XYZ file of C-alpha atoms in Angstrom:
347
model
C 10.119 27.611 5.012
C 9.185 26.672 0.860
C 5.556 26.849 0.631
C 3.945 23.670 -1.177
C 2.286 23.922 -4.632
C -1.191 22.426 -4.145
C -0.767 18.820 -5.074
C 2.370 18.400 -4.910
C 2.618 14.934 -2.595
C -0.442 13.104 -4.665
C 1.758 13.941 -7.820
C 5.427 12.496 -6.428
C 3.096 9.899 -4.533
C 1.761 8.428 -8.006
C 4.977 9.049 -9.532
C 6.960 6.860 -6.851
C 4.519 3.531 -7.655
C 6.463 1.773 -9.944
C 9.441 1.844 -7.987
C 6.887 0.898 -4.983
C 5.589 -1.974 -6.603
C 8.821 -3.018 -8.285
C 10.154 -3.476 -4.716
C 7.252 -5.505 -3.237
C 7.761 -8.147 -5.914
C 11.065 -8.371 -4.948
C 10.120 -8.576 -1.321
C 7.958 -11.736 -2.463
C 9.547 -13.668 -0.118
C 8.462 -12.526 3.054
C 4.493 -12.641 1.460
C 5.315 -16.086 0.651
C 5.956 -17.658 4.521
C 2.634 -15.792 5.981
C 0.829 -17.672 2.417
C 2.913 -20.805 3.307
C 1.344 -20.876 6.787
C -2.123 -20.243 5.587
C -1.532 -23.333 2.955
C -0.812 -25.771 5.452
C -4.443 -25.619 6.753
C -6.711 -24.217 4.550
C -9.375 -22.253 5.120
C -13.067 -23.456 5.369
C -13.341 -19.784 3.409
C -12.497 -16.578 3.959
C -13.569 -12.646 5.486
C -12.391 -9.523 3.950
C -12.893 -6.101 6.928
C -11.739 -2.820 5.159
C -12.880 1.068 5.437
C -12.530 3.170 2.343
C -9.445 2.632 -0.138
C -9.095 -0.180 1.612
C -12.496 -1.386 0.890
C -11.434 -1.524 -2.219
C -8.708 -3.466 -1.692
C -10.838 -5.996 0.025
C -13.179 -6.612 -2.834
C -9.756 -6.778 -5.060
C -8.637 -9.336 -3.018
C -12.535 -11.499 -2.637
C -12.362 -12.009 -6.849
C -8.895 -13.323 -6.720
C -9.572 -15.873 -3.699
C -13.000 -16.678 -5.179
C -11.229 -17.344 -8.553
C -7.628 -18.220 -8.271
C -8.414 -20.102 -4.797
C -11.571 -21.144 -5.602
C -13.239 -20.449 -1.780
C -15.923 -18.791 -0.643
C -15.032 -14.863 0.677
C -16.788 -12.557 1.784
C -16.646 -8.446 3.249
C -17.589 -8.232 6.452
C -19.518 -5.436 7.869
C -17.417 -4.269 11.170
C -20.537 -2.712 12.850
C -22.310 -6.401 13.346
C -19.063 -7.324 16.293
C -18.258 -3.167 17.145
C -22.085 -1.672 17.425
C -24.340 -5.089 17.632
C -21.966 -7.030 19.291
C -22.457 -10.117 16.657
C -19.957 -13.215 17.662
C -20.072 -16.155 14.646
C -18.550 -19.085 15.026
C -15.059 -18.399 12.947
C -13.353 -21.885 12.949
C -11.009 -22.646 10.139
C -11.620 -19.094 8.342
C -9.213 -17.136 6.917
C -9.732 -13.420 8.459
C -7.893 -10.643 6.637
C -8.552 -7.335 7.485
C -6.952 -4.675 5.419
C -5.957 -0.988 6.357
C -3.177 1.383 5.534
C -3.069 2.930 8.770
C -4.034 -0.216 10.970
C -5.700 2.439 13.381
C -9.072 2.593 12.788
C -10.908 1.290 16.616
C -13.345 -0.649 14.068
C -10.906 -2.696 12.177
C -8.791 -3.392 15.527
C -11.586 -4.679 17.284
C -13.233 -6.553 14.992
C -10.048 -8.260 14.215
C -9.713 -9.077 18.019
C -13.124 -10.340 17.750
C -12.688 -13.162 15.106
C -9.500 -13.679 16.552
C -11.152 -14.855 19.940
C -13.977 -16.538 17.593
C -11.587 -18.719 16.170
C -10.553 -17.188 12.828
C -6.790 -17.244 11.236
C -6.187 -13.475 11.195
C -3.738 -11.883 8.911
C -3.702 -7.827 8.874
C -2.197 -6.323 5.803
C -1.015 -2.584 6.638
C 1.688 0.046 5.555
C 2.097 0.497 9.645
C 4.232 -2.977 10.348
C 3.460 -1.300 14.467
C 0.488 -0.202 14.197
C -2.513 -1.723 16.667
C -4.050 -3.997 13.646
C -1.034 -5.880 13.727
C -0.665 -6.407 16.864
C -4.313 -7.536 17.433
C -3.635 -10.338 14.237
C -1.893 -13.740 14.504
C 0.270 -13.230 11.072
C 0.730 -9.447 9.279
C 1.753 -8.979 5.888
C 3.231 -5.363 5.115
C 2.812 -3.183 2.374
C 5.966 -1.024 2.337
C 4.968 1.714 0.392
C 6.418 4.166 2.657
C 4.925 7.058 4.405
C 2.065 8.719 2.053
C 2.098 12.376 3.214
C -1.071 13.308 0.576
C -4.548 12.521 2.340
C -5.650 10.885 -0.842
C -4.341 7.058 -0.701
C -2.475 6.727 -4.084
C 0.717 4.489 -3.737
C -0.478 2.899 -0.660
C -3.492 1.550 -2.708
C -2.055 0.116 -5.380
C 0.409 -1.296 -2.865
C -2.169 -2.923 -1.178
C -3.625 -4.138 -4.346
C -0.149 -5.457 -5.102
C 0.219 -7.300 -1.824
C -2.513 -8.804 -1.858
C -2.145 -10.476 -5.185
C 1.078 -12.182 -4.021
C -0.202 -12.951 -0.985
C -2.801 -14.928 -2.289
C -1.409 -16.167 -5.629
C 1.407 -17.419 -2.891
C -1.270 -19.627 -0.994
C -2.434 -21.553 -4.452
C 1.381 -22.030 -4.516
C 2.225 -19.436 -7.506
C 5.709 -17.512 -7.484
C 4.445 -14.343 -8.297
C 5.508 -15.087 -12.760
C 3.550 -12.631 -14.212
C 3.859 -9.957 -11.754
C 7.501 -10.090 -12.450
C 7.604 -6.949 -14.712
C 5.016 -4.613 -12.471
C 7.083 -1.899 -12.034
C 8.322 -1.632 -15.610
C 4.583 -1.899 -16.648
C 3.546 0.631 -13.979
C 5.941 3.339 -15.565
C 4.973 2.518 -18.556
C 1.323 3.203 -17.928
C 2.050 6.366 -16.243
C 4.029 7.486 -19.303
C 2.090 6.694 -22.027
C -0.409 8.319 -20.034
C 0.408 11.388 -19.461
C -1.371 12.732 -22.866
C -4.818 11.427 -22.664
C -4.964 12.184 -19.166
C -4.737 15.856 -19.666
C -7.361 15.485 -22.584
C -9.603 14.120 -19.959
C -8.883 16.957 -17.653
C -9.424 19.264 -20.134
C -13.135 17.205 -21.300
C -14.631 16.923 -17.782
C -13.091 19.952 -15.565
C -16.592 21.414 -15.802
C -18.399 18.448 -15.531
C -21.257 18.196 -12.253
C -21.723 14.441 -12.575
C -19.864 11.136 -13.039
C -20.745 7.328 -12.912
C -17.632 5.273 -13.033
C -17.671 1.671 -13.836
C -16.499 -1.844 -14.046
C -16.867 -5.532 -14.004
C -15.370 -8.596 -12.166
C -11.003 -7.614 -10.661
C -12.210 -3.672 -12.458
C -15.017 -3.590 -10.308
C -12.848 -2.260 -7.558
C -11.220 0.229 -10.203
C -14.269 1.824 -10.592
C -15.106 2.532 -6.780
C -11.809 3.576 -6.241
C -11.977 6.251 -9.155
C -15.392 7.362 -7.729
C -13.584 7.863 -4.343
C -10.643 9.813 -5.594
C -13.032 11.879 -8.044
C -14.964 12.524 -4.970
C -12.192 13.702 -2.381
C -10.185 14.895 -4.554
C -12.330 17.172 -7.085
C -15.769 16.920 -4.915
C -17.589 15.584 -7.793
C -21.140 13.911 -7.264
C -19.145 10.465 -8.555
C -20.920 6.983 -7.872
C -19.780 3.880 -8.937
C -21.833 0.707 -10.248
C -20.448 -2.562 -11.244
C -21.718 -2.548 -15.227
C -23.906 -5.282 -14.339
C -25.623 -3.507 -11.823
C -25.552 -0.353 -13.330
C -27.788 -1.975 -16.569
C -30.332 -2.989 -13.711
C -31.778 0.521 -13.685
C -29.680 3.181 -12.547
C -28.549 3.504 -16.427
C -32.030 5.395 -17.042
C -30.691 8.070 -14.973
C -27.889 8.557 -18.014
C -27.834 11.032 -20.206
C -26.079 13.703 -22.541
C -25.068 15.014 -18.822
C -23.669 12.444 -17.537
C -19.544 11.371 -18.110
C -19.050 8.094 -17.034
C -15.667 6.490 -16.714
C -15.290 3.233 -17.548
C -12.198 0.588 -16.528
C -12.159 -1.321 -19.082
C -9.103 -3.655 -18.977
C -8.249 -7.274 -21.575
C -10.583 -10.619 -20.216
C -13.211 -11.796 -19.528
C -14.855 -8.197 -17.265
C -13.431 -6.361 -20.237
C -15.012 -7.847 -22.807
C -19.082 -7.927 -20.572
C -18.020 -4.404 -20.391
C -18.664 -3.584 -24.214
C -22.628 -3.566 -23.410
C -22.676 -1.559 -20.996
C -20.658 0.928 -22.735
C -23.160 0.539 -25.820
C -25.899 1.201 -23.505
C -24.874 4.550 -22.300
C -23.335 5.464 -25.143
C -26.573 5.342 -26.743
C -28.385 7.537 -23.945
C -25.622 9.874 -25.018
C -23.098 9.625 -22.415
C -19.715 10.970 -22.696
C -17.769 7.672 -22.259
C -13.728 7.932 -21.320
C -12.243 3.952 -21.175
C -9.086 3.161 -19.548
C -7.294 0.088 -19.625
C -5.851 -2.598 -21.670
C -9.077 -2.639 -23.578
C -9.243 0.731 -23.854
C -8.872 1.308 -27.702
C -11.675 -1.824 -28.315
C -15.070 -0.780 -26.777
C -17.079 2.250 -27.622
C -16.063 5.238 -26.359
C -15.725 9.294 -26.921
C -11.866 9.390 -25.232
C -9.649 6.685 -24.479
C -6.473 5.871 -22.425
C -4.672 2.854 -23.279
C -2.800 0.836 -19.758
C -0.056 -1.600 -20.524
C -1.761 -5.427 -20.988
C -1.157 -7.591 -18.222
C -2.958 -11.343 -16.845
C -6.584 -10.033 -16.015
C -5.869 -10.178 -11.933
C -3.187 -7.606 -11.851
C -5.092 -5.004 -14.107
C -6.296 -3.192 -11.300
C -2.750 -2.268 -10.722
C -2.258 -0.906 -13.383
C -5.449 0.645 -14.591
C -6.134 2.717 -11.407
C -2.733 4.583 -11.997
C -3.914 7.019 -14.697
C -7.252 7.073 -12.665
C -5.075 8.762 -9.638
C -3.392 11.369 -12.270
C -7.105 12.647 -13.553
C -8.447 12.907 -9.921
C -4.783 15.253 -9.512
C -5.428 17.499 -12.515
C -9.242 17.559 -11.917
C -9.028 19.321 -8.692
C -6.007 21.407 -9.689
C -8.681 22.813 -12.562
C -11.208 22.767 -10.442
C -9.086 25.124 -7.902
C -8.764 22.903 -4.934
C -5.575 21.260 -3.124
C -5.377 17.323 -3.608
C -3.234 17.148 -0.468
C -5.479 18.695 1.794
C -9.272 17.702 0.658
C -11.564 19.575 2.883
C -13.135 17.797 5.942
C -10.467 14.606 5.392
C -8.030 13.357 7.520
C -5.396 11.078 6.717
C -6.436 8.212 9.727
C -10.403 8.537 10.014
C -10.769 6.618 13.381
C -14.497 4.937 13.287
C -16.131 2.803 15.226
C-alpha cells in the first residue's frame, strides 16, 4: 500500500477548487429553483445556524443577506434550542443551516425546532442525503465531492459560492458576476505561489498571529485563524478590523504577525487605517487580496479582482496554501491534525 505524504489530501483538494467552483456555477439553475420558492413568500428576516468553518460561511451569508437583500439577518446560537429549550416564534422567518457534513446533532435539532416553530428551513450541505437535509424543508447542494483532509478547503469555498448563488438568486440575480469564478480561482492559485512560499519562509517560526478583515472579508479572517490553529497549532486570533482598533491593538508589537484580508471595495478600503495602526506598533503585516498592493504591508499576496461580495471565495485560496505550507514546515500533517475528526458532533 502506497504511503501518502503529509498534506497530500489537503494539497489536492486546494487544487480542485477552480473546477469545483466552476461546476457550482454550471449547476446554478438547481440553486435558483430553491431560491424561487423563497422569493414567492418573502421572509421578514433570516437566521443562520452553523459550526466551525461553516459558521464563517454563515457570517458571509449574513453580510450578503443584509446588503443584497436588505433583510435583517442573525447568527443563531444552537444551544439556546438544544440545551435551554428556547422555542421562539419563527413564522415568516428564513432559517438557513450550513453544515458541510450535515451530521452534527445540534444543527439537526435546531433545524427541526425552527421548522416546528414556523420557519422556512433550508440546509446548505455537501451531503445531500444527510440527516440535516432530511430535517429541513429545502436544500442547497454544495457539490464539492468527498473531502479527505480533516481541514476544510474545497468544501469551504464551495459553501461560500453556493450561498452567494442562492442569495443572489433570491434577489433575482442570474449569477453573472460569478460566471468566470473558476478561471479567477485558477489565476489566483497560480499567481500566489511565489508569495505563499515567501510567507511560509517568513512565518515558519512565529508564535502569535492575528488575522483581520472587514465587511465580507471578516469571514476570511475568521477562517484563516481557524486554519492556522488547526493545521499548524498556532495561537491565532481573528478580529474584525474595527474591533481590532477597539482595544486589542494594544497587544500588538514587533513579535506579532498580522494576516489581513484586503480586497477591493469598501471593506478593503476601511482596512487601510487598521494596517497603519498595527504597522506603527511594529507588527509584521501580510496582506492577502485584490487590494493587497494598495495597503501598508511587509508582504503582499495579490488575488484576482472581482466584485467585493465574491472576494472571500478567492482570497481564502492562498490563505489555505499558507496554512498547508506552515503545517508541513513545522513538522505537522494537515490531513490529520491531532485531536480532530472530520465530523464533529456537538449538542
